[in-house]
PDB file of C-alpha atoms in Angstrom:
ATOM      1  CA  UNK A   1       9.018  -7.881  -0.821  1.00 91.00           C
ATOM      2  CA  UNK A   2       6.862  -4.521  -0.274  1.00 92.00           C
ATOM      3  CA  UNK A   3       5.240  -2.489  -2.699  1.00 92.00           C
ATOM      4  CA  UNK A   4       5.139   1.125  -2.434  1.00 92.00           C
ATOM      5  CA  UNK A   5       1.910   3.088  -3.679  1.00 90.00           C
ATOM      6  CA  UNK A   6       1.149   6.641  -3.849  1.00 89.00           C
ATOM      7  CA  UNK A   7      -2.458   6.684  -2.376  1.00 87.00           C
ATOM      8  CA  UNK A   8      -2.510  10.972  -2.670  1.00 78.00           C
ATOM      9  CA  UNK A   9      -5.365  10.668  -5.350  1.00 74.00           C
ATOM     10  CA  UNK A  10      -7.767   8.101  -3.388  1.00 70.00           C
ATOM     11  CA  UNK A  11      -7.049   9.008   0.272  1.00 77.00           C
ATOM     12  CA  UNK A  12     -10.491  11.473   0.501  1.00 77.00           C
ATOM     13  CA  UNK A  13     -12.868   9.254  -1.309  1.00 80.00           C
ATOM     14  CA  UNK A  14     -12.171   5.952   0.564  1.00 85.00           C
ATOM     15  CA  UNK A  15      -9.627   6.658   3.469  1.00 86.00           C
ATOM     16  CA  UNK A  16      -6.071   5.555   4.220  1.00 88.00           C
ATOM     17  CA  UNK A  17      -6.378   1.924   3.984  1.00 87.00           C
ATOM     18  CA  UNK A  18      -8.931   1.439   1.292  1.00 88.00           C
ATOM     19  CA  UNK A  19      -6.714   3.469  -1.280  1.00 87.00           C
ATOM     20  CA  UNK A  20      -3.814   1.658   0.182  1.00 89.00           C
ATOM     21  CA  UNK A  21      -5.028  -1.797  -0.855  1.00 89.00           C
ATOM     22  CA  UNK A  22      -7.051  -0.465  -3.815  1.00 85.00           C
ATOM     23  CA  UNK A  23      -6.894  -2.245  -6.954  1.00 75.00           C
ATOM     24  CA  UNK A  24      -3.182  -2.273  -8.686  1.00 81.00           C
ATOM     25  CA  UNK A  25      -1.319  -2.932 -11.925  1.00 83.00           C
ATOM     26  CA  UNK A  26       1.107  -5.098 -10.522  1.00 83.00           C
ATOM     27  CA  UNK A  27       1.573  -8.130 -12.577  1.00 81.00           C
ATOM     28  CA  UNK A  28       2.737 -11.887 -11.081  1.00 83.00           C
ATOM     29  CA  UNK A  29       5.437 -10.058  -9.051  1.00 86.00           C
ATOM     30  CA  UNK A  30       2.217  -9.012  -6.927  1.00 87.00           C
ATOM     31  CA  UNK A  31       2.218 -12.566  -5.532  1.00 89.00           C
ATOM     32  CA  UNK A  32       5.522 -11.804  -3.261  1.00 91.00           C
ATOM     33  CA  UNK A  33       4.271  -8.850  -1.468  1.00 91.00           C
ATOM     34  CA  UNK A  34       4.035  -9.611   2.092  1.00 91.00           C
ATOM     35  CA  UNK A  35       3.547  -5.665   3.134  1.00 93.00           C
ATOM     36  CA  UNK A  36       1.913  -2.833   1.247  1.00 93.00           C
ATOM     37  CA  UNK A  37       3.284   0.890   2.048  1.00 93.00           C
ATOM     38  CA  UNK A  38       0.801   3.660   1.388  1.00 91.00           C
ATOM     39  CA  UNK A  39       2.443   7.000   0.783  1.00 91.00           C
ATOM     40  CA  UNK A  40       0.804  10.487   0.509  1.00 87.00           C
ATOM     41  CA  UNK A  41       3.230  13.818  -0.795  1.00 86.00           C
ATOM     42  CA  UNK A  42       6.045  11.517   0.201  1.00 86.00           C
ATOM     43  CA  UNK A  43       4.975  10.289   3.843  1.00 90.00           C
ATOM     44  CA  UNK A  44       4.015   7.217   5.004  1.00 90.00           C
ATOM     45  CA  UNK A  45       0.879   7.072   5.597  1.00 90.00           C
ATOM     46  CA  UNK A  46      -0.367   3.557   6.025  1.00 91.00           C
ATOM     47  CA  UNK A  47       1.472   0.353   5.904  1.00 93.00           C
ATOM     48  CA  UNK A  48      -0.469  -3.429   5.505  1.00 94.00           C
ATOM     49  CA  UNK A  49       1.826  -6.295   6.665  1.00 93.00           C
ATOM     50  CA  UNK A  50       1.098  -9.713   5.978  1.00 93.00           C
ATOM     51  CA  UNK A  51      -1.271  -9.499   3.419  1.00 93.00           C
ATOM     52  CA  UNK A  52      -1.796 -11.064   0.223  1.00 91.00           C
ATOM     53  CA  UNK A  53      -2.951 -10.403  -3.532  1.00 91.00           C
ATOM     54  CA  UNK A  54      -5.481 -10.923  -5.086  1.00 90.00           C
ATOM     55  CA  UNK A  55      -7.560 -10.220  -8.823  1.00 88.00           C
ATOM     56  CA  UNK A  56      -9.703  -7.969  -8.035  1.00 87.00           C
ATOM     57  CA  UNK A  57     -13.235  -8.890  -8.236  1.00 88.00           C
ATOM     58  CA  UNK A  58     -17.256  -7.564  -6.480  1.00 89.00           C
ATOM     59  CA  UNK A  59     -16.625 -10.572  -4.211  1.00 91.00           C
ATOM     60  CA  UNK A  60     -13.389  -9.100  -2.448  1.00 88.00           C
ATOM     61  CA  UNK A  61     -13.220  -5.765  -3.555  1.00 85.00           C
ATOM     62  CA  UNK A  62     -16.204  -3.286  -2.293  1.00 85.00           C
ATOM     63  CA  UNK A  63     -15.473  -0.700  -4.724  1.00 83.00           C
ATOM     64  CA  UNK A  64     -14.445  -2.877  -7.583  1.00 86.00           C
ATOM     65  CA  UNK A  65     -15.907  -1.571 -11.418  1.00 84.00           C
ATOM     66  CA  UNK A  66     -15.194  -2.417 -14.786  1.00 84.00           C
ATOM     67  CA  UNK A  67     -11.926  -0.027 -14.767  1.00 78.00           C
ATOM     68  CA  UNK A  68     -10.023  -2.275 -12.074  1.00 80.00           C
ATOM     69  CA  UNK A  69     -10.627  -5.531 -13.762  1.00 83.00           C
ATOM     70  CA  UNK A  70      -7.291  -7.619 -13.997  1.00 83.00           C
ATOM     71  CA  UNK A  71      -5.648  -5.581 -11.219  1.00 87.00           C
ATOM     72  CA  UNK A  72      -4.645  -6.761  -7.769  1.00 89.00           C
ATOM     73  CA  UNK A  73      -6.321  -5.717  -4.021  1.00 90.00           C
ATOM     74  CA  UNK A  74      -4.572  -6.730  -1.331  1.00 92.00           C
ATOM     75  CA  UNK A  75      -6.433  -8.873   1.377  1.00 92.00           C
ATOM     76  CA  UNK A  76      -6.026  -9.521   4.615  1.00 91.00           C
ATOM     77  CA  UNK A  77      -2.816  -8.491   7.165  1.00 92.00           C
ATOM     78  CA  UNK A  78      -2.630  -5.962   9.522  1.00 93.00           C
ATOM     79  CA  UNK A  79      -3.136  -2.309   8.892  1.00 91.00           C
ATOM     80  CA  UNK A  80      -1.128   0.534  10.773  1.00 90.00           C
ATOM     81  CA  UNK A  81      -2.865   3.629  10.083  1.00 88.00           C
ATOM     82  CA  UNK A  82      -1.922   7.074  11.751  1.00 84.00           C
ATOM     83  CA  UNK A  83      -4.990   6.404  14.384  1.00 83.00           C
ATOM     84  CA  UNK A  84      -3.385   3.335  15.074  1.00 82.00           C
ATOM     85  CA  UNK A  85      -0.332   5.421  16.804  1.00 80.00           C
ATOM     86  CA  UNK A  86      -0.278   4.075  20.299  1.00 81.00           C
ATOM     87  CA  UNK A  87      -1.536   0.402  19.362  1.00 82.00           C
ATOM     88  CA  UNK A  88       1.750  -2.052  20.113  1.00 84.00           C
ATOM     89  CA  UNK A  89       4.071  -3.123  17.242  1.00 83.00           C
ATOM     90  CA  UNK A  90       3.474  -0.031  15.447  1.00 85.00           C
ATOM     91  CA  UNK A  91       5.712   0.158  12.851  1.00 86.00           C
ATOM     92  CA  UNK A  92       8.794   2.477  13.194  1.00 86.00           C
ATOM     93  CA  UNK A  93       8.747   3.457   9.254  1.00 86.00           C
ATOM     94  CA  UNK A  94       5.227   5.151  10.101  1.00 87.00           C
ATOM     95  CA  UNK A  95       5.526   9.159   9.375  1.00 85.00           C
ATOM     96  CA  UNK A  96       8.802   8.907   7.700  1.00 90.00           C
ATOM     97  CA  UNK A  97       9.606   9.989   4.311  1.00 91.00           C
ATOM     98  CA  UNK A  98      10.425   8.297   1.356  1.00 88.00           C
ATOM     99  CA  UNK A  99      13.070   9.732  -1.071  1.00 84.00           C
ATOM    100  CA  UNK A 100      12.907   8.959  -4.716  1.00 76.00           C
ATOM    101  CA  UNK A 101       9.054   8.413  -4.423  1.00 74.00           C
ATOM    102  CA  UNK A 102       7.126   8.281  -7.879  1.00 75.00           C
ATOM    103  CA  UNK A 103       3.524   8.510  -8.560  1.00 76.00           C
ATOM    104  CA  UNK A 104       3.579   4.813  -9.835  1.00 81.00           C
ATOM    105  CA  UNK A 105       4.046   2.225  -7.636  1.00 86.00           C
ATOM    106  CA  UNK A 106       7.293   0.130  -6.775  1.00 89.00           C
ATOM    107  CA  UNK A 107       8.665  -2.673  -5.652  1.00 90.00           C
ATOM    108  CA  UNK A 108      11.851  -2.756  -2.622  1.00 90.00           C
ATOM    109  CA  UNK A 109      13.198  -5.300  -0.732  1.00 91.00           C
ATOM    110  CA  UNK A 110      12.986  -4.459   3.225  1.00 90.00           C
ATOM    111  CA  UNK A 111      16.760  -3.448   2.939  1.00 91.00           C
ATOM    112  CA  UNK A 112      15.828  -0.995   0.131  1.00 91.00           C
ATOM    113  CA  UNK A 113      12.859   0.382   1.532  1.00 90.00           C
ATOM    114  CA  UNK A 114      14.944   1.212   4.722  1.00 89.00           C
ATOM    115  CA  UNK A 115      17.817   3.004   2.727  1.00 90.00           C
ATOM    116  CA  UNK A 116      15.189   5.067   0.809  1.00 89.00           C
ATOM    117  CA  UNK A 117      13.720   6.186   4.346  1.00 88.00           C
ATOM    118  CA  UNK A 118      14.223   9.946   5.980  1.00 76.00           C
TER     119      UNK A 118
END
């Protein structure tokens, strides 16, 4: 399962990766995401594979507060930023836009997330 998150708001405080992971409503279905797509105005602009969630506390979460108790960061995995561009196994879905994109996040299989790719 991935989960999709618009990180437009939180990219120039903390960067590409720290919004990506950032602390998210997501409920139990959190538990099945093995990769986290960050998307800014539509493109992708960071993806985290292989990581996994977890409540968000000061312990794992640097710029945890009061606001983002009970939400999710995502630990661990490997994350493909735009810097990242000639590193091997980049991921092909890197750059590309994604149609029907919302400012809340959202969950797709790996077969929907490729159909919803431009």
């Amino acid at each position: 399962m991935n989960l999709i998150v618009n990180v437009h708001k939180g990219v120039r405080k903390v960067g590409f990766e720290m919004a990506t992971r950032q602390a998210w409503k997501c409920g139990m279905k959190a538990n099945l995401v093995n990769c986290v797509v960050g998307i800014a105005k539509g493109k992708v602009v960071c993806v985290i594979e292989g990581c996994r969630a977890e409540l968000s506390t000061p312990l794992n979460n640097p710029l945890h507060d009061d606001s983002k108790q009970g939400r999710y960061i995502f630990i661990g995995g490997v994350c493909w930023e735009p810097n990242s561009l000639l590193a091997p196994g980049f991921p092909e879905l890197m750059f590309m836009h994604l149609r029907n994109a919302t400012s809340k996040h959202k969950y797709m299989t790996d077969d929907e997330l490729i159909l919803n790719l431009a």
